[in-house]
Amino acid sequence: MAHLPPVARPPELLNMDKLAPFVDPLPRPPVAQRAGQRVVLPIREFMSQVHRDVPATRFWGYGNSVPGPTIEARSGEEIMVEWRNQLPARHFLPIDHNLMGAEKGVPEVRTVVHVHGAKVPPASDGYPEDWYVPGTSKTYRYPNRQDAAMLWYHDHAMGINRLNICAGMLGLYIIRDSFDDGLNLPRGEFEIPLVLTDRMIRPDGQLYYPVSQFANAPWLPEFFGDAVLVNGKLLPYLEVQPRKYRIRLLNGSNGRFYFLTLSNGQTFHHIGSDQGLLASPVEEQRLTISPGERFDLVLDFSDHAGEQIVLNDQTVRIMQFRVAKGKVEDESSLPPKLREVPRMPESAAIRTRRLTLEEVDYLTGEPAVHLLDGKRWHEPVSEKPVLDTTEIWELMNLTDDTHPIHLHLVRFQILDRRPLNTGVYLYQKQIVYTGSAVPPEPHEAGWKDTIRATPGACTRIIVNFSGYKGRYVWHCHILEHEDNEMMRPYDVVARPG
Ligand code: C2O
Ligand code: CU
Ligand code: CU
């Protein structure tokens, strides 16, 4: 990445190599209490211990856990959630007032909640400018007219979203339906959510968010911490039985991609992607998951009784599975066919939009910003798909980084990725492909809402804009990019005439 602003020297951080591994049991996020169709969730400050040997950490989150309480809903059953902002008046992470929407004079502490992956009316989608301040609340309506899938909720406040989520403002939202129930997948205690978030933690247990050397412009284009929290714990362990488990994995990190393997070489069976079940399971030894993505997985420990298995990232350990000895009856199944995913034909699209992802460097030495289609947040809305029509979006990534691109409101399919000559495109606005189109990986061939747009390539997605008219957003899910212009509004409009 070009033009990294000089990074201020971080304070002393927790030495992860000296921390005793696998001493805390993996917590399961609590399930949100419901009164009929209504859920109330306070957003507040609390302390929570990330490790046995580390003093409690201050978090800002939902309820009193990170991740917050899991909201459980049935497909087709509408629920209302009251999100109550009970946060303190001052932020504890470094705000950059140069960023859009975070200017001086705008209240420091504000929030608005978005359910990532949910199809909701615009007034309940958590538009970044719909933030509200401590002491106020908003009640949002979630129709849940969509297939079973694991969604997640998180803060979406303009210009400080990266800080609020880093502070702990995220949780899971699971939609279930009778089709998924009928597959006899592992359930109940054998269904385990895993939420990965990397953080920088000081020896006193407190969060650190890195800053540039410029006190007036602390924003940095990327954040990677070496302390990876799994459901809010560092290096936890989970006791499992020698049988199948359903693992629902979320990468809730600001910017880190994970490359996951199991220490015993065992495989993962993908059964679903962001927006629900795949057509059939896909077996893999290594998982690559980018920020915002969810993987629905089955792990089968039946041949591994008595083993201690570590879930590893490339460089860091994540957690440990301790498989009990002996044999157990496993009545669950891993069906060879899951849910039909009808491929959307390209001919269904009435329009193709070519949209660049680019990095703009300033000769003045200001840090580079990333833009969508060369435009900043405040420029007029340029993407106006018509309700209930289908479009192809060509995401032309002219940068050297992978950007996980997310569209609100919709689910989509990936058509292909094709390498291109970015120099020729940047300077002559001409497309010269340098290779042939590569179809999506099998585990990406289901319904998605967040897609890796790989560097120097055109990633094509096909999207049906169904649901509601109104204003939504699309953005990069690297939160540092999103907070600094790599987000754009889009409008779903009525059919003309
Ligand atoms: Cu995960 Cu616009 O959000
Ligand atoms: Cu979203
Ligand atoms: Cu990005």
Coordinates of C-alpha atoms and ligand atoms in Angstrom, one line a residue:
M1 CA 0.0 0.0 0.0
A2 CA 1.3 3.4 -1.0
H3 CA 1.6 6.5 1.2
L4 CA 1.2 5.0 4.6
P5 CA 1.2 8.0 7.0
P6 CA 3.9 7.6 9.7
V7 CA 2.5 5.5 12.4
A8 CA 3.0 6.7 16.0
R9 CA 4.9 4.3 18.1
P10 CA 2.4 2.1 20.0
P11 CA 2.6 1.8 23.7
E12 CA 3.7 -1.5 25.2
L13 CA 1.2 -4.2 24.2
L14 CA 0.3 -7.5 25.8
N15 CA 2.9 -10.1 24.8
M16 CA 0.8 -12.8 23.2
D17 CA 3.7 -15.3 23.3
K18 CA 3.9 -15.1 27.1
L19 CA 0.1 -15.5 27.6
A20 CA -0.9 -19.0 28.8
P21 CA -2.9 -20.5 25.9
F22 CA -6.2 -22.4 26.2
V23 CA -7.0 -21.6 29.8
D24 CA -10.4 -19.9 29.3
P25 CA -13.4 -21.9 28.0
L26 CA -14.9 -20.4 24.8
P27 CA -18.0 -18.4 25.8
R28 CA -21.2 -18.7 23.8
P29 CA -22.8 -15.3 23.3
P30 CA -26.1 -15.1 25.3
V31 CA -29.4 -15.2 23.3
A32 CA -31.2 -11.9 23.3
Q33 CA -34.3 -11.9 25.5
R34 CA -37.5 -11.4 23.6
A35 CA -40.9 -10.1 24.8
G36 CA -43.1 -11.5 22.0
Q37 CA -41.8 -9.8 18.8
R38 CA -39.8 -7.2 20.7
V39 CA -36.2 -7.0 21.7
V40 CA -34.6 -4.2 23.7
L41 CA -30.8 -3.9 23.6
P42 CA -28.9 -1.3 25.6
I43 CA -25.6 -0.1 24.1
R44 CA -23.3 0.7 27.0
E45 CA -19.9 0.6 28.6
F46 CA -18.9 -2.4 30.6
M47 CA -15.9 -4.4 31.7
S48 CA -15.2 -7.9 30.5
Q49 CA -12.2 -10.1 30.9
V50 CA -10.5 -11.4 27.7
H51 CA -8.2 -13.8 29.5
R52 CA -7.7 -15.4 32.9
D53 CA -4.4 -13.5 33.4
V54 CA -5.4 -10.1 32.0
P55 CA -7.2 -7.4 33.9
A56 CA -10.7 -6.7 32.7
T57 CA -11.1 -4.7 29.5
R58 CA -13.4 -1.7 29.0
F59 CA -15.7 -2.3 26.1
W60 CA -18.6 -0.5 24.5
G61 CA -21.2 -3.0 23.3
Y62 CA -24.6 -4.4 23.4
G63 CA -26.1 -5.8 26.6
N64 CA -23.0 -6.7 28.6
S65 CA -21.0 -9.0 26.4
V66 CA -18.8 -8.9 23.3
P67 CA -20.2 -10.1 20.9
G68 CA -23.6 -8.9 22.1
P69 CA -26.6 -11.1 22.6
T70 CA -27.5 -13.2 19.6
I71 CA -30.8 -12.2 18.1
E72 CA -32.7 -15.3 17.0
A73 CA -35.6 -14.9 14.5
R74 CA -37.7 -17.1 12.2
S75 CA -37.8 -16.4 8.5
G76 CA -41.0 -14.4 7.8
E77 CA -41.5 -13.4 11.4
E78 CA -41.2 -9.7 11.9
I79 CA -39.4 -8.4 15.0
M80 CA -38.8 -5.0 16.4
V81 CA -35.5 -4.1 18.1
E82 CA -35.1 -1.1 20.3
W83 CA -31.5 0.0 20.3
R84 CA -30.8 2.2 23.3
N85 CA -27.8 4.4 23.2
Q86 CA -26.6 4.5 26.9
L87 CA -23.0 5.2 26.1
P88 CA -20.9 7.8 28.0
A89 CA -20.5 11.3 26.5
R90 CA -16.8 11.1 25.5
H91 CA -15.2 8.6 23.2
F92 CA -12.2 6.6 24.4
L93 CA -10.7 5.9 21.0
P94 CA -9.1 8.5 18.8
I95 CA -11.5 10.3 16.5
D96 CA -10.2 11.8 13.3
H97 CA -12.2 15.0 12.7
N98 CA -11.0 15.2 9.1
L99 CA -13.1 12.2 8.1
M100 CA -16.5 12.7 6.5
G101 CA -19.2 13.0 9.0
A102 CA -16.9 13.2 12.0
E103 CA -16.1 16.9 11.7
K104 CA -15.5 19.0 14.8
G105 CA -18.8 20.1 16.3
V106 CA -20.5 16.7 15.4
P107 CA -21.2 14.9 18.7
E108 CA -18.3 12.6 19.6
V109 CA -20.3 9.7 20.7
R110 CA -23.1 8.5 18.4
T111 CA -24.3 5.3 17.1
V112 CA -26.7 3.7 14.6
V113 CA -27.1 0.0 14.2
H114 CA -27.1 -1.9 10.9
V115 CA -28.0 -5.6 10.6
H116 CA -25.5 -6.8 8.0
G117 CA -27.3 -9.1 5.5
A118 CA -30.8 -8.1 6.4
K119 CA -33.4 -7.1 3.9
V120 CA -35.0 -4.2 5.7
P121 CA -36.8 -0.9 4.8
P122 CA -34.4 2.0 4.5
A123 CA -35.7 3.7 7.7
S124 CA -34.5 0.6 9.7
D125 CA -31.3 -0.2 7.8
G126 CA -29.0 2.0 9.9
Y127 CA -28.0 4.6 7.3
P128 CA -24.7 6.0 8.5
E129 CA -26.1 9.5 8.9
D130 CA -29.0 8.3 11.0
W131 CA -26.9 8.2 14.1
Y132 CA -28.2 9.3 17.5
V133 CA -26.6 10.4 20.7
P134 CA -26.4 9.0 24.3
G135 CA -29.7 9.1 26.1
T136 CA -31.7 8.5 22.9
S137 CA -32.9 5.4 21.2
K138 CA -34.3 4.0 18.0
T139 CA -36.7 1.1 17.3
Y140 CA -36.1 -0.7 14.1
R141 CA -38.3 -3.1 12.2
Y142 CA -36.9 -6.3 10.8
P143 CA -39.3 -8.2 8.5
N144 CA -37.0 -11.2 8.1
R145 CA -38.5 -12.1 4.7
Q146 CA -35.4 -14.1 3.7
D147 CA -33.8 -17.5 3.9
A148 CA -32.2 -18.9 7.0
A149 CA -28.7 -17.4 7.4
M150 CA -26.4 -16.0 10.0
L151 CA -26.4 -12.2 9.8
W152 CA -24.7 -9.8 12.2
Y153 CA -25.4 -6.4 13.7
H154 CA -22.9 -3.7 14.2
D155 CA -22.4 0.0 14.5
H156 CA -22.5 2.1 11.3
A157 CA -22.1 5.7 12.5
M158 CA -20.5 8.0 10.0
G159 CA -16.8 8.5 10.3
I160 CA -16.3 6.5 13.6
N161 CA -17.7 3.1 12.7
R162 CA -14.2 1.6 12.9
L163 CA -13.8 2.9 16.4
N164 CA -17.2 1.8 17.6
I165 CA -16.9 -1.7 16.3
C166 CA -13.3 -1.9 17.6
A167 CA -14.8 -0.9 21.0
G168 CA -17.1 -4.0 20.9
M169 CA -20.2 -2.9 19.0
L170 CA -21.1 -6.1 17.2
G171 CA -23.3 -9.2 17.7
L172 CA -25.0 -12.0 15.8
Y173 CA -28.4 -12.2 14.2
I174 CA -29.5 -15.7 13.2
I175 CA -32.5 -16.3 10.9
R176 CA -33.9 -19.9 10.9
D177 CA -36.4 -21.6 8.7
S178 CA -38.1 -24.9 8.4
F179 CA -36.0 -26.0 5.4
D180 CA -32.8 -25.5 7.3
D181 CA -34.4 -27.2 10.4
G182 CA -35.3 -30.2 8.2
L183 CA -31.8 -31.0 7.2
N184 CA -30.8 -32.5 10.5
L185 CA -27.6 -30.6 10.7
P186 CA -25.9 -30.5 14.2
R187 CA -28.0 -28.2 16.4
G188 CA -28.5 -26.9 19.9
E189 CA -25.3 -27.4 21.9
F190 CA -23.6 -28.8 18.8
E191 CA -24.0 -25.5 16.9
I192 CA -21.2 -23.1 17.8
P193 CA -20.9 -19.4 16.8
L194 CA -17.3 -18.2 16.4
V195 CA -16.8 -14.5 16.1
L196 CA -13.2 -13.4 15.3
T197 CA -12.0 -9.9 16.0
D198 CA -8.4 -8.9 16.2
R199 CA -7.4 -6.2 18.7
M200 CA -4.4 -4.4 20.2
I201 CA -4.5 -4.8 23.9
R202 CA -2.2 -3.2 26.5
P203 CA -0.7 -5.1 29.4
D204 CA -3.4 -3.5 31.7
G205 CA -6.1 -5.1 29.5
Q206 CA -7.2 -1.9 27.8
L207 CA -7.8 -1.6 24.1
Y208 CA -5.4 0.4 22.0
Y209 CA -6.3 1.8 18.6
P210 CA -3.2 2.9 16.5
V211 CA -2.8 6.4 15.3
S212 CA -0.5 8.3 12.9
Q213 CA 2.1 10.8 14.1
F214 CA -0.2 13.7 13.4
A215 CA -2.4 14.5 16.4
N216 CA -4.8 16.4 14.1
A217 CA -5.1 13.5 11.6
P218 CA -4.8 10.2 13.5
W219 CA -6.5 8.0 10.9
L220 CA -4.5 5.1 9.5
P221 CA -5.6 3.1 6.5
E222 CA -5.3 -0.3 8.2
F223 CA -5.5 -1.9 11.6
F224 CA -4.2 -5.3 12.5
G225 CA -3.9 -6.5 16.1
D226 CA -2.1 -9.6 17.2
A227 CA -4.6 -10.3 20.0
V228 CA -7.4 -12.3 18.2
L229 CA -10.5 -12.5 20.3
V230 CA -12.8 -15.5 19.7
N231 CA -16.3 -14.7 21.1
G232 CA -14.5 -12.1 23.3
K233 CA -11.7 -14.4 24.6
L234 CA -8.0 -14.7 23.9
L235 CA -6.9 -18.2 23.0
P236 CA -9.9 -20.0 24.4
Y237 CA -10.5 -23.8 24.3
L238 CA -13.7 -25.7 23.6
E239 CA -14.5 -29.2 24.8
V240 CA -16.2 -31.1 22.1
Q241 CA -17.4 -34.7 21.6
P242 CA -16.1 -36.9 18.9
R243 CA -19.0 -36.1 16.5
K244 CA -20.1 -33.4 14.1
Y245 CA -20.5 -29.7 15.0
R246 CA -22.0 -26.9 13.0
I247 CA -19.7 -23.9 13.3
R248 CA -21.0 -20.5 12.3
L249 CA -18.0 -18.3 11.7
L250 CA -17.9 -14.5 11.4
N251 CA -14.9 -12.4 10.6
G252 CA -15.9 -9.3 12.6
S253 CA -12.4 -7.8 12.4
N254 CA -11.8 -4.2 11.2
G255 CA -9.4 -5.2 8.4
R256 CA -7.8 -8.6 9.1
F257 CA -8.3 -11.5 6.7
Y258 CA -7.9 -15.0 8.2
F259 CA -6.3 -18.0 6.6
L260 CA -7.5 -20.8 8.9
T261 CA -6.3 -24.4 9.2
L262 CA -6.6 -27.1 11.8
S263 CA -3.4 -28.5 13.4
N264 CA -4.3 -32.1 12.7
G265 CA -4.8 -31.4 8.9
Q266 CA -8.6 -32.1 9.3
T267 CA -10.9 -30.5 6.8
F268 CA -13.8 -28.1 7.0
H269 CA -17.1 -28.7 5.2
H270 CA -18.6 -25.5 4.0
I271 CA -22.4 -25.8 4.1
G272 CA -23.3 -22.1 3.7
S273 CA -22.1 -18.7 2.8
D274 CA -23.2 -15.2 3.9
Q275 CA -26.8 -15.4 2.8
G276 CA -27.6 -19.1 3.5
L277 CA -27.0 -22.7 2.5
L278 CA -24.9 -23.8 -0.4
A279 CA -26.3 -26.3 -3.0
S280 CA -24.0 -29.0 -1.6
P281 CA -21.1 -29.2 0.9
V282 CA -17.6 -28.1 -0.1
E283 CA -14.7 -29.7 1.6
E284 CA -11.6 -27.6 2.2
Q285 CA -8.4 -27.7 4.2
R286 CA -7.9 -24.0 4.5
L287 CA -10.4 -21.1 4.8
T288 CA -9.8 -17.6 3.7
I289 CA -12.4 -15.2 5.2
S290 CA -12.4 -11.5 4.8
P291 CA -14.0 -8.9 7.1
G292 CA -17.8 -9.1 7.1
E293 CA -18.0 -12.6 5.6
R294 CA -19.7 -15.5 7.3
F295 CA -19.0 -19.2 6.7
D296 CA -21.4 -21.9 7.8
L297 CA -19.3 -25.0 8.4
V298 CA -19.5 -28.6 9.7
L299 CA -16.5 -29.9 11.6
D300 CA -16.4 -33.7 12.1
F301 CA -14.4 -34.7 15.2
S302 CA -15.6 -38.3 15.1
D303 CA -12.3 -39.7 14.0
H304 CA -10.3 -37.6 16.4
A305 CA -11.4 -38.7 19.9
G306 CA -8.9 -37.7 22.5
E307 CA -7.1 -35.2 20.3
Q308 CA -6.3 -31.6 21.0
I309 CA -6.7 -29.6 17.8
V310 CA -5.6 -26.0 17.3
L311 CA -7.4 -23.7 15.0
N312 CA -4.5 -21.7 13.4
D313 CA -4.2 -18.6 11.3
Q314 CA -1.1 -18.2 9.2
T315 CA 0.9 -16.6 12.0
V316 CA -1.2 -16.8 15.2
R317 CA -3.1 -19.4 17.1
I318 CA -6.8 -18.8 17.4
M319 CA -8.3 -21.4 19.7
Q320 CA -8.2 -25.1 20.7
F321 CA -10.7 -27.9 20.4
R322 CA -10.4 -30.7 23.0
V323 CA -12.1 -33.8 21.7
A324 CA -13.4 -36.1 24.4
K325 CA -12.2 -39.8 24.4
G326 CA -14.5 -42.7 23.5
K327 CA -17.4 -42.9 21.1
V328 CA -20.7 -41.1 21.0
E329 CA -23.9 -41.5 19.0
D330 CA -24.2 -38.8 16.4
E331 CA -27.7 -38.6 15.1
S332 CA -27.0 -35.4 13.0
S333 CA -26.2 -35.5 9.3
L334 CA -24.2 -33.8 6.7
P335 CA -26.5 -34.1 3.7
P336 CA -24.9 -34.4 0.2
K337 CA -27.5 -31.9 -1.1
L338 CA -28.4 -28.8 0.9
R339 CA -30.5 -26.0 -0.7
E340 CA -31.0 -25.3 -4.3
V341 CA -29.1 -22.2 -5.5
P342 CA -30.5 -21.4 -8.9
R343 CA -27.8 -19.7 -10.9
M344 CA -28.8 -16.2 -12.0
P345 CA -28.3 -16.0 -15.8
E346 CA -26.3 -13.0 -17.1
S347 CA -29.2 -12.5 -19.5
A348 CA -31.4 -11.5 -16.6
A349 CA -29.4 -8.3 -16.1
I350 CA -30.9 -5.2 -17.7
R351 CA -27.8 -3.1 -17.0
T352 CA -24.1 -3.4 -16.3
R353 CA -22.2 -0.9 -14.2
R354 CA -18.5 -0.6 -14.3
L355 CA -17.3 0.6 -10.9
T356 CA -13.7 1.2 -10.0
L357 CA -12.0 0.7 -6.7
E358 CA -9.1 3.0 -6.7
E359 CA -6.5 4.5 -4.5
V360 CA -5.9 8.2 -4.8
D361 CA -2.5 9.5 -3.7
Y362 CA -1.9 13.1 -3.1
L363 CA 1.4 14.8 -4.0
T364 CA 1.0 16.8 -0.8
G365 CA 1.9 13.7 1.1
E366 CA -1.6 13.3 2.6
P367 CA -2.5 9.6 3.2
A368 CA -4.0 7.9 0.3
V369 CA -7.7 7.4 0.2
H370 CA -9.7 4.7 -1.5
L371 CA -12.7 5.6 -3.6
L372 CA -15.5 3.8 -5.2
D373 CA -16.0 4.7 -8.8
G374 CA -13.7 7.7 -8.2
K375 CA -16.3 9.4 -6.0
R376 CA -16.5 10.6 -2.5
W377 CA -19.4 10.0 -0.1
H378 CA -20.9 13.4 -0.5
E379 CA -21.1 13.4 -4.3
P380 CA -24.6 12.9 -5.8
V381 CA -25.9 9.4 -5.9
S382 CA -24.9 7.7 -9.1
E383 CA -26.1 4.1 -8.7
K384 CA -29.9 4.0 -9.0
P385 CA -31.1 0.5 -9.7
V386 CA -34.8 0.0 -10.4
L387 CA -36.7 -2.0 -7.8
D388 CA -37.0 -5.7 -8.8
T389 CA -34.5 -5.5 -11.7
T390 CA -31.2 -7.3 -12.0
E391 CA -27.9 -5.7 -12.7
I392 CA -24.3 -6.8 -13.2
W393 CA -21.7 -4.8 -11.2
E394 CA -18.2 -5.0 -12.5
L395 CA -15.9 -4.2 -9.6
M396 CA -12.6 -3.0 -11.2
N397 CA -10.1 -3.2 -8.5
L398 CA -7.2 -1.0 -9.6
T399 CA -5.4 -1.1 -6.2
D400 CA -2.9 -3.6 -4.8
D401 CA -5.2 -4.7 -2.0
T402 CA -8.2 -7.0 -1.7
H403 CA -11.3 -5.0 -0.7
P404 CA -14.3 -7.0 0.6
I405 CA -17.2 -5.2 -1.0
H406 CA -20.6 -5.3 0.7
L407 CA -24.0 -4.1 -0.6
H408 CA -26.8 -3.4 1.9
L409 CA -30.4 -4.7 1.2
V410 CA -29.5 -7.4 -1.3
R411 CA -28.0 -10.9 -1.8
F412 CA -26.0 -11.6 -4.9
Q413 CA -24.0 -14.1 -6.8
I414 CA -20.5 -13.8 -8.1
L415 CA -20.1 -14.5 -11.8
D416 CA -16.3 -14.4 -12.1
R417 CA -13.0 -12.6 -11.6
R418 CA -10.8 -11.6 -14.4
P419 CA -7.3 -10.1 -14.2
L420 CA -6.7 -6.9 -16.1
N421 CA -4.0 -4.4 -16.9
T422 CA -4.7 -1.7 -14.3
G423 CA -2.1 0.8 -15.7
V424 CA -3.8 0.8 -19.1
Y425 CA -7.2 1.1 -17.5
L426 CA -6.1 4.0 -15.2
Y427 CA -4.3 6.0 -17.8
Q428 CA -6.2 5.2 -21.0
K429 CA -9.5 4.0 -19.7
Q430 CA -9.2 0.9 -21.8
I431 CA -9.9 -2.6 -20.7
V432 CA -7.1 -5.0 -21.4
Y433 CA -7.6 -8.4 -19.7
T434 CA -4.5 -10.3 -19.0
G435 CA -6.1 -13.7 -18.4
S436 CA -9.3 -15.5 -18.6
A437 CA -12.3 -15.2 -16.3
V438 CA -12.1 -17.4 -13.2
P439 CA -15.3 -18.8 -11.9
P440 CA -16.0 -18.3 -8.1
E441 CA -14.6 -20.8 -5.7
P442 CA -17.1 -23.5 -5.0
H443 CA -17.8 -22.2 -1.5
E444 CA -18.5 -18.7 -2.9
A445 CA -21.0 -20.1 -5.4
G446 CA -24.0 -19.6 -3.1
W447 CA -25.7 -16.4 -2.0
K448 CA -23.3 -13.6 -0.9
D449 CA -23.5 -10.1 0.5
T450 CA -19.8 -9.4 0.9
I451 CA -17.3 -10.4 -1.8
R452 CA -13.5 -10.3 -2.1
A453 CA -12.7 -7.9 -4.9
T454 CA -9.2 -9.1 -5.6
P455 CA -6.4 -6.7 -6.7
G456 CA -5.8 -6.0 -10.4
A457 CA -9.0 -7.8 -11.4
C458 CA -12.5 -7.2 -12.4
T459 CA -14.9 -9.1 -10.0
R460 CA -18.4 -9.4 -11.5
I461 CA -21.5 -9.8 -9.4
I462 CA -25.1 -10.2 -10.4
V463 CA -27.7 -8.6 -8.2
N464 CA -31.4 -8.5 -8.1
F465 CA -32.6 -5.4 -6.3
S466 CA -35.7 -6.7 -4.6
G467 CA -37.3 -5.6 -1.4
Y468 CA -37.7 -1.9 -0.8
K469 CA -37.2 1.4 -2.6
G470 CA -35.0 4.0 -0.9
R471 CA -31.5 4.9 0.1
Y472 CA -28.9 2.3 1.0
V473 CA -25.1 2.1 1.0
W474 CA -22.4 -0.1 -0.5
H475 CA -18.9 -0.1 0.8
C476 CA -15.6 -1.7 1.5
H477 CA -15.8 -3.7 4.7
I478 CA -12.3 -2.8 5.8
L479 CA -13.6 -0.3 8.3
E480 CA -10.7 2.1 8.0
H481 CA -11.5 2.4 4.3
E482 CA -15.2 2.6 4.8
D483 CA -14.8 5.5 7.3
N484 CA -12.6 7.4 4.9
E485 CA -14.7 7.6 1.7
M486 CA -14.8 4.0 0.5
M487 CA -18.5 4.0 0.9
R488 CA -21.2 5.3 -1.4
P489 CA -25.0 5.8 -1.1
Y490 CA -27.2 4.1 -3.7
D491 CA -30.9 4.4 -4.4
V492 CA -33.4 1.7 -5.3
V493 CA -35.9 3.6 -7.4
A494 CA -39.4 2.9 -8.7
R495 CA -39.9 1.4 -12.1
P496 CA -40.4 4.4 -14.5
G497 CA -43.8 5.0 -16.0
Ligands
C2O1 CU1 -21.4 -5.0 7.8 CU2 -22.6 -1.6 5.9 O1 -22.1 -3.3 6.9
CU2 CU -24.8 -4.6 5.6
CU3 CU -11.0 -1.4 1.1

